[in-house]
Amino acid sequence: MSGLGYSKKETEEDVKRRFITPAIEKKWDTHTQILMERYFTDGRVHVSKGGPKRGEGKKADYLLCYRPEVTLAVVEAKDMAHSLGDGMQQAVEYAKMNDIPFAYSSNGTAFLEHDRLKCTEREIALDDFPGPEELWARYTATKQLTEQQAKALLTPYHPGGKTPRYYQQVAINRTIEAIAKGQHRILLVMATGTGKTFTASQIVYILKSAGLKKKILYLADRNVLIDQPMNGDFKPFAKVSNKITGKQIDPAYEVYFALYQQLTGEVNMEPFRAVERTFFDLVIVDECHRGSAADDSLWRTILDYFSGATQIGMTATPKETKDASNSDYFGEPIYTYSLRQGIEDGFLAPFRVRSIDLDKDSGWRPQPGQRDYYGREIEDREYSQADYDRNMVMTQRTQLVAKEISQHLRIAGRMDKTIVFCTDIDHAERMRQALVNENSDMVAKNSNYVMRITGGDDVGVAQLDNFMAEDSPCPVIATTSELLTTGVDTKLCKLIVLDRTINSMTKFKQIIGRGTRLNQEKGKMFFTIMDFKGACRLFADPGFDGDPIPDDDEEGPNGDVDGGRNPRPQPLGGEKTSPLDQKYRVDDVQFNIVCERILDYGEDGRLLTGDFIDHTRANILGRFATLDSFIQAWRAGENKQAIVEELEALGAPISEIRADVGGRIGEIDDFDLICHIAFDKVPLTKAQRAANVKKRDYLSKYEGVAREVLSALLDKYAQNGISDLENSDVLTISPLRDIAPPGAIMDAFGGRDGFLKALDELKGLIYDAA
């Protein structure tokens, strides 16, 4: 090989310059067909204590294009110290991401070719590297494309628009090919913020330019989802486009935009029937997860009428339920670009989660006969997180949430755009009021600093454009229930607050999507999620960023999520009426933060509680695989501290992690801290556990000194935790020593064995509410 000028001392750049580039340039045009050192991703944004930083983007050594719209090959180079195929796995990875049919690896001695269409590999001499016509012919033959279908793929993108990103190009080309081959139902799944509308505009332009489609209908369910495309990505079609607003459809246009509500109405009298079934030959359904797949939805009456047209569904969250399936109607997605991939590529903003637990979210029970603000007797039962703001208004809880949001903004930035997702419109209004009170200084400067933006509120809705605009400072904080969950382009939203129960994966994905847009020029590199309702447990669900899975928990009309299992309460009786006639209101119950965790979105798509806490969690799970196994061991252990020490020896330093978790962590004992870290259980405070024992009327079976001692022991637990109860000298500790001498205390229980039995029973009852 030395006679040919080869040397293992050649660098990669030397190999490219001397051997690979000349071999490619023999058949490929240097100026129009060869892209060298081309980045096709921006590089993931990493969030750290030092601030957000971009990682390295993915870069191909060579991308070989038949036309600007069609890339046929990727070539990865290595120096001569590597074998011929050492760059192949990287080349195949890049080819797969870009939907490129041919991948090549070379160390300058030859080329190794991987044909992704046939899944074969072969070695090629440098002089025999295939040219563009050869690869195009092989591609069209293997794909069995006719001349007309191949011509459609070569139709240029709209010349006045921005260049499509790699994944948009894949979505466009797959859609064009599918339509050219006669496929009539197409589903595109692209994460929020990745340019679905831009992709759709390019598809429309190509189909019109190629003569494949002439009349296009763009359907959505909200005006903002119509107006944004018309004034944005579809603006090049302004002269031939029309928004349908009345009962008539003017046949003079080519691209039509419409709300499905505008086109539907009384059966057989719907406005869309004013034109023939063949009038539209392409229908695009934006946010098609919003009911279009259900047989009885209003969308379907339109889709069925124009059933002869090609229909494209676009969504970030394909819907799969027992009653509705996008896949059943549109077929399997022809392309999916997920949130995880978008974050990994650096096109979407990563996020940090502040998971905040409030003490009474785990349970609160009214006193017998207790009445609410309106004088109504409160039903005697346990109320918890799922009830609050749904059928029980806890005023001080709302105020605490508003205070925490405001404190976050004081640290992060008072002008950071924020969306607070509430249970319903009433909750959104009460949250608005609480936030105004917490930010009176900012409201004094601009009365629109905090706004409620909900359906039916014309004043709030009128501020929606200002909230979305990059150059409009106010509103800064928007409280909402449903209106902002989907389709609203909030590029600079830096804080998403979840104060509503969410069980629907579709709804959860849409809400998270409000913050995923990345704008480096404006300083939007990541966003924060403040979770007060445990909704972020859904990040752990494989359906969050994977294939669609059955989603049986549907959102109710007011944003309630219960899958029909817990119907909304009927209006409560009482002499006084109020605007909250379906909800109790309690003003004097104090709420506190008992625990808070900071979680970052890891590269594997999981939420990570920092290296230290995540490592601790793993070590706990290594000893106790399930929550039940831990609870059983804890209850059975005579010395709870021994379990804590065992875990610490295994690499789970519970005492150290208290400082890392933060919040009012001193009010929960080690048991609840372990459950919270390892098993995501909402912790109870020591005071709550002591109160629960007293509520069971446990003390009533004792009297005199015995009862006084047990009550004092519960108070000691509420103050210091279980360690005092396990102290062999507990009877000598104040205030027990002030009640009676140790001997007299044991006599009150019938002797030492009786006292120890009562103490064991007490410790068991403390953890019964686990």
GROMACS .gro file of C-alpha atoms in nm, residues 499-759:
model
  261
  499ASP     CA    1  -5.191   2.294   3.967
  500ARG     CA    2  -5.447   2.062   3.818
  501THR     CA    3  -5.483   1.687   3.832
  502ILE     CA    4  -5.378   1.530   3.502
  503ASN     CA    5  -5.421   1.166   3.412
  504SER     CA    6  -5.456   1.200   3.035
  505MET     CA    7  -5.122   1.146   2.863
  506THR     CA    8  -5.248   1.338   2.559
  507LYS     CA    9  -5.335   1.639   2.774
  508PHE     CA   10  -5.005   1.617   2.963
  509LYS     CA   11  -4.797   1.613   2.645
  510GLN     CA   12  -4.983   1.912   2.508
  511ILE     CA   13  -4.936   2.114   2.827
  512ILE     CA   14  -4.563   2.038   2.847
  513GLY     CA   15  -4.538   2.140   2.483
  514ARG     CA   16  -4.622   2.499   2.571
  515GLY     CA   17  -4.268   2.543   2.700
  516THR     CA   18  -4.057   2.338   2.460
  517ARG     CA   19  -3.989   2.607   2.200
  518LEU     CA   20  -3.628   2.721   2.211
  519ASN     CA   21  -3.519   3.077   2.134
  520GLN     CA   22  -3.150   3.129   2.199
  521GLU     CA   23  -3.149   3.492   2.076
  522LYS     CA   24  -3.409   3.586   2.339
  523GLY     CA   25  -3.238   3.386   2.613
  524LYS     CA   26  -3.491   3.101   2.615
  525MET     CA   27  -3.267   2.794   2.646
  526PHE     CA   28  -3.473   2.583   2.885
  527PHE     CA   29  -3.790   2.605   3.090
  528THR     CA   30  -3.908   2.505   3.434
  529ILE     CA   31  -4.210   2.301   3.536
  530MET     CA   32  -4.352   2.363   3.883
  531ASP     CA   33  -4.567   2.063   3.971
  532PHE     CA   34  -4.806   2.091   4.267
  533LYS     CA   35  -5.029   1.796   4.171
  534GLY     CA   36  -4.792   1.505   4.107
  535ALA     CA   37  -4.858   1.521   3.734
  536CYS     CA   38  -4.491   1.470   3.651
  537ARG     CA   39  -4.523   1.103   3.742
  538LEU     CA   40  -4.638   1.073   3.378
  539PHE     CA   41  -4.282   1.138   3.260
  540ALA     CA   42  -4.202   0.785   3.381
  541ASP     CA   43  -4.480   0.637   3.168
  542PRO     CA   44  -4.349   0.470   2.849
  543GLY     CA   45  -4.631   0.645   2.664
  544PHE     CA   46  -4.485   0.990   2.735
  545ASP     CA   47  -4.233   0.978   2.455
  546GLY     CA   48  -4.292   0.641   2.298
  547ASP     CA   49  -4.553   0.479   2.080
  548PRO     CA   50  -4.917   0.568   2.146
  549ILE     CA   51  -5.073   0.356   2.420
  550PRO     CA   52  -5.437   0.335   2.528
  551ASP     CA   53  -5.525   0.650   2.719
  552ASP     CA   54  -5.843   0.580   2.910
  553ASP     CA   55  -5.830   0.883   3.139
  554GLU     CA   56  -6.013   1.151   2.948
  555GLU     CA   57  -6.042   1.515   3.037
  556GLY     CA   58  -6.383   1.628   3.150
  557PRO     CA   59  -6.544   1.950   3.025
  558ASN     CA   60  -6.384   2.155   3.301
  559GLY     CA   61  -6.045   1.997   3.288
  560ASP     CA   62  -6.123   1.729   3.546
  561VAL     CA   63  -5.950   1.402   3.484
  562ASP     CA   64  -6.110   1.094   3.619
  563GLY     CA   65  -6.201   0.869   3.330
  564GLY     CA   66  -6.563   0.884   3.445
  565ARG     CA   67  -6.490   0.703   3.768
  566ASN     CA   68  -6.553   1.001   3.998
  567PRO     CA   69  -6.843   1.208   3.864
  568ARG     CA   70  -6.854   1.575   3.951
  569PRO     CA   71  -7.048   1.644   4.272
  570GLN     CA   72  -7.403   1.768   4.245
  571PRO     CA   73  -7.476   2.126   4.364
  572LEU     CA   74  -7.464   2.136   4.741
  573GLY     CA   75  -7.766   2.240   4.945
  574GLY     CA   76  -7.772   2.537   5.180
  575GLU     CA   77  -7.958   2.858   5.244
  576LYS     CA   78  -7.692   3.087   5.099
  577THR     CA   79  -7.609   3.084   4.732
  578SER     CA   80  -7.268   3.156   4.589
  579PRO     CA   81  -7.084   3.150   4.257
  580LEU     CA   82  -6.918   2.831   4.383
  581ASP     CA   83  -7.239   2.637   4.434
  582GLN     CA   84  -7.064   2.311   4.349
  583LYS     CA   85  -6.769   2.366   4.579
  584TYR     CA   86  -6.708   2.404   4.948
  585ARG     CA   87  -6.482   2.692   5.047
  586VAL     CA   88  -6.253   2.683   5.352
  587ASP     CA   89  -6.038   2.984   5.435
  588ASP     CA   90  -5.872   2.895   5.764
  589VAL     CA   91  -5.678   2.576   5.688
  590GLN     CA   92  -5.305   2.638   5.669
  591PHE     CA   93  -5.097   2.463   5.401
  592ASN     CA   94  -4.720   2.413   5.411
  593ILE     CA   95  -4.456   2.275   5.179
  594VAL     CA   96  -4.324   1.950   5.322
  595CYS     CA   97  -4.093   1.841   5.044
  596GLU     CA   98  -3.951   1.960   4.716
  597ARG     CA   99  -3.740   1.785   4.456
  598ILE     CA  100  -3.549   1.930   4.161
  599LEU     CA  101  -3.551   1.695   3.864
  600ASP     CA  102  -3.377   1.731   3.529
  601TYR     CA  103  -3.473   1.566   3.200
  602GLY     CA  104  -3.198   1.316   3.127
  603GLU     CA  105  -3.061   1.212   2.791
  604ASP     CA  106  -3.244   0.880   2.818
  605GLY     CA  107  -3.577   1.060   2.852
  606ARG     CA  108  -3.611   0.996   3.227
  607LEU     CA  109  -3.640   1.254   3.499
  608LEU     CA  110  -3.327   1.254   3.712
  609THR     CA  111  -3.318   1.399   4.062
  610GLY     CA  112  -2.953   1.497   4.029
  611ASP     CA  113  -2.673   1.243   4.044
  612PHE     CA  114  -2.670   1.226   4.424
  613ILE     CA  115  -3.041   1.169   4.480
  614ASP     CA  116  -3.077   0.947   4.174
  615HIS     CA  117  -2.792   0.730   4.302
  616THR     CA  118  -2.958   0.715   4.644
  617ARG     CA  119  -3.288   0.612   4.490
  618ALA     CA  120  -3.120   0.333   4.295
  619ASN     CA  121  -2.952   0.201   4.609
  620ILE     CA  122  -3.278   0.200   4.805
  621LEU     CA  123  -3.449   0.012   4.523
  622GLY     CA  124  -3.159  -0.231   4.521
  623ARG     CA  125  -3.250  -0.327   4.878
  624PHE     CA  126  -3.629  -0.287   4.861
  625ALA     CA  127  -3.760  -0.348   4.511
  626THR     CA  128  -4.118  -0.248   4.592
  627LEU     CA  129  -4.295  -0.010   4.825
  628ASP     CA  130  -4.475  -0.300   4.994
  629SER     CA  131  -4.149  -0.479   5.075
  630PHE     CA  132  -4.010  -0.164   5.236
  631ILE     CA  133  -4.325  -0.098   5.440
  632GLN     CA  134  -4.333  -0.456   5.568
  633ALA     CA  135  -3.967  -0.440   5.673
  634TRP     CA  136  -4.016  -0.104   5.841
  635ARG     CA  137  -4.320  -0.217   6.039
  636ALA     CA  138  -4.158  -0.544   6.140
  637GLY     CA  139  -3.830  -0.387   6.248
  638GLU     CA  140  -3.800  -0.334   6.620
  639ASN     CA  141  -3.542  -0.062   6.556
  640LYS     CA  142  -3.629   0.162   6.262
  641GLN     CA  143  -3.293   0.337   6.285
  642ALA     CA  144  -3.127   0.005   6.202
  643ILE     CA  145  -3.299   0.009   5.861
  644VAL     CA  146  -3.181   0.365   5.799
  645GLU     CA  147  -2.826   0.267   5.893
  646GLU     CA  148  -2.843  -0.038   5.667
  647LEU     CA  149  -2.947   0.178   5.373
  648GLU     CA  150  -2.675   0.430   5.446
  649ALA     CA  151  -2.421   0.148   5.444
  650LEU     CA  152  -2.556   0.048   5.102
  651GLY     CA  153  -2.497   0.398   4.964
  652ALA     CA  154  -2.826   0.572   5.051
  653PRO     CA  155  -2.727   0.844   5.301
  654ILE     CA  156  -3.070   0.950   5.424
  655SER     CA  157  -2.933   1.207   5.668
  656GLU     CA  158  -2.732   1.379   5.395
  657ILE     CA  159  -3.011   1.381   5.143
  658ARG     CA  160  -3.237   1.588   5.368
  659ALA     CA  161  -3.030   1.895   5.287
  660ASP     CA  162  -3.040   1.816   4.914
  661VAL     CA  163  -3.418   1.770   4.891
  662GLY     CA  164  -3.506   2.100   5.057
  663GLY     CA  165  -3.849   2.228   5.160
  664ARG     CA  166  -3.992   2.165   5.507
  665ILE     CA  167  -3.812   1.833   5.513
  666GLY     CA  168  -3.765   1.841   5.889
  667GLU     CA  169  -4.137   1.785   5.937
  668ILE     CA  170  -4.132   1.436   5.784
  669ASP     CA  171  -3.952   1.137   5.932
  670ASP     CA  172  -3.710   0.898   5.765
  671PHE     CA  173  -3.986   0.660   5.665
  672ASP     CA  174  -4.166   0.923   5.458
  673LEU     CA  175  -3.842   1.059   5.316
  674ILE     CA  176  -3.743   0.713   5.192
  675CYS     CA  177  -4.090   0.653   5.045
  676HIS     CA  178  -4.076   0.988   4.872
  677ILE     CA  179  -3.728   0.948   4.723
  678ALA     CA  180  -3.758   0.588   4.610
  679PHE     CA  181  -4.129   0.535   4.547
  680ASP     CA  182  -4.262   0.887   4.467
  681LYS     CA  183  -4.508   0.879   4.756
  682VAL     CA  184  -4.648   1.208   4.882
  683PRO     CA  185  -4.511   1.231   5.238
  684LEU     CA  186  -4.710   1.284   5.555
  685THR     CA  187  -4.564   1.506   5.824
  686LYS     CA  188  -4.492   1.364   6.167
  687ALA     CA  189  -4.769   1.586   6.304
  688GLN     CA  190  -5.014   1.441   6.051
  689ARG     CA  191  -4.924   1.085   6.145
  690ALA     CA  192  -4.966   1.162   6.514
  691ALA     CA  193  -5.302   1.330   6.445
  692ASN     CA  194  -5.418   1.029   6.242
  693VAL     CA  195  -5.353   0.800   6.540
  694LYS     CA  196  -5.554   1.029   6.768
  695LYS     CA  197  -5.840   1.040   6.514
  696ARG     CA  198  -5.870   0.662   6.540
  697ASP     CA  199  -5.967   0.709   6.905
  698TYR     CA  200  -5.683   0.480   7.000
  699LEU     CA  201  -5.620   0.657   7.330
  700SER     CA  202  -5.975   0.605   7.458
  701LYS     CA  203  -5.905   0.244   7.557
  702TYR     CA  204  -5.653   0.371   7.811
  703GLU     CA  205  -5.709   0.604   8.103
  704GLY     CA  206  -5.518   0.793   8.369
  705VAL     CA  207  -5.139   0.775   8.359
  706ALA     CA  208  -5.134   0.526   8.071
  707ARG     CA  209  -5.338   0.753   7.846
  708GLU     CA  210  -5.133   1.058   7.941
  709VAL     CA  211  -4.809   0.874   7.863
  710LEU     CA  212  -4.925   0.755   7.519
  711SER     CA  213  -5.047   1.102   7.432
  712ALA     CA  214  -4.709   1.242   7.536
  713LEU     CA  215  -4.533   0.979   7.323
  714LEU     CA  216  -4.734   1.084   7.019
  715ASP     CA  217  -4.637   1.445   7.084
  716LYS     CA  218  -4.272   1.339   7.111
  717TYR     CA  219  -4.301   1.159   6.778
  718ALA     CA  220  -4.462   1.464   6.614
  719GLN     CA  221  -4.171   1.672   6.741
  720ASN     CA  222  -3.866   1.448   6.702
  721GLY     CA  223  -3.968   1.139   6.508
  722ILE     CA  224  -3.956   0.770   6.586
  723SER     CA  225  -3.613   0.776   6.753
  724ASP     CA  226  -3.750   0.891   7.090
  725LEU     CA  227  -4.002   0.605   7.095
  726GLU     CA  228  -3.721   0.356   7.034
  727ASN     CA  229  -3.501   0.498   7.309
  728SER     CA  230  -3.468   0.242   7.592
  729ASP     CA  231  -3.465   0.533   7.836
  730VAL     CA  232  -3.775   0.697   7.688
  731LEU     CA  233  -3.954   0.699   8.026
  732THR     CA  234  -3.684   0.920   8.172
  733ILE     CA  235  -3.717   1.184   7.898
  734SER     CA  236  -3.921   1.499   7.956
  735PRO     CA  237  -4.219   1.527   7.972
  736LEU     CA  238  -4.272   1.155   8.052
  737ARG     CA  239  -4.055   1.176   8.365
  738ASP     CA  240  -4.278   1.460   8.485
  739ILE     CA  241  -4.591   1.244   8.456
  740ALA     CA  242  -4.478   0.967   8.690
  741PRO     CA  243  -4.166   0.764   8.779
  742PRO     CA  244  -4.077   0.487   8.530
  743GLY     CA  245  -4.197   0.215   8.767
  744ALA     CA  246  -4.534   0.383   8.814
  745ILE     CA  247  -4.574   0.424   8.438
  746MET     CA  248  -4.511   0.053   8.379
  747ASP     CA  249  -4.757  -0.033   8.657
  748ALA     CA  250  -5.020   0.174   8.473
  749PHE     CA  251  -4.986  -0.068   8.178
  750GLY     CA  252  -4.992  -0.377   8.401
  751GLY     CA  253  -4.616  -0.416   8.400
  752ARG     CA  254  -4.320  -0.387   8.165
  753ASP     CA  255  -4.458  -0.632   7.907
  754GLY     CA  256  -4.786  -0.441   7.895
  755PHE     CA  257  -4.603  -0.114   7.835
  756LEU     CA  258  -4.385  -0.260   7.558
  757LYS     CA  259  -4.693  -0.412   7.391
  758ALA     CA  260  -4.873  -0.076   7.399
  759LEU     CA  261  -4.561   0.097   7.263
   0.00000   0.00000   0.00000
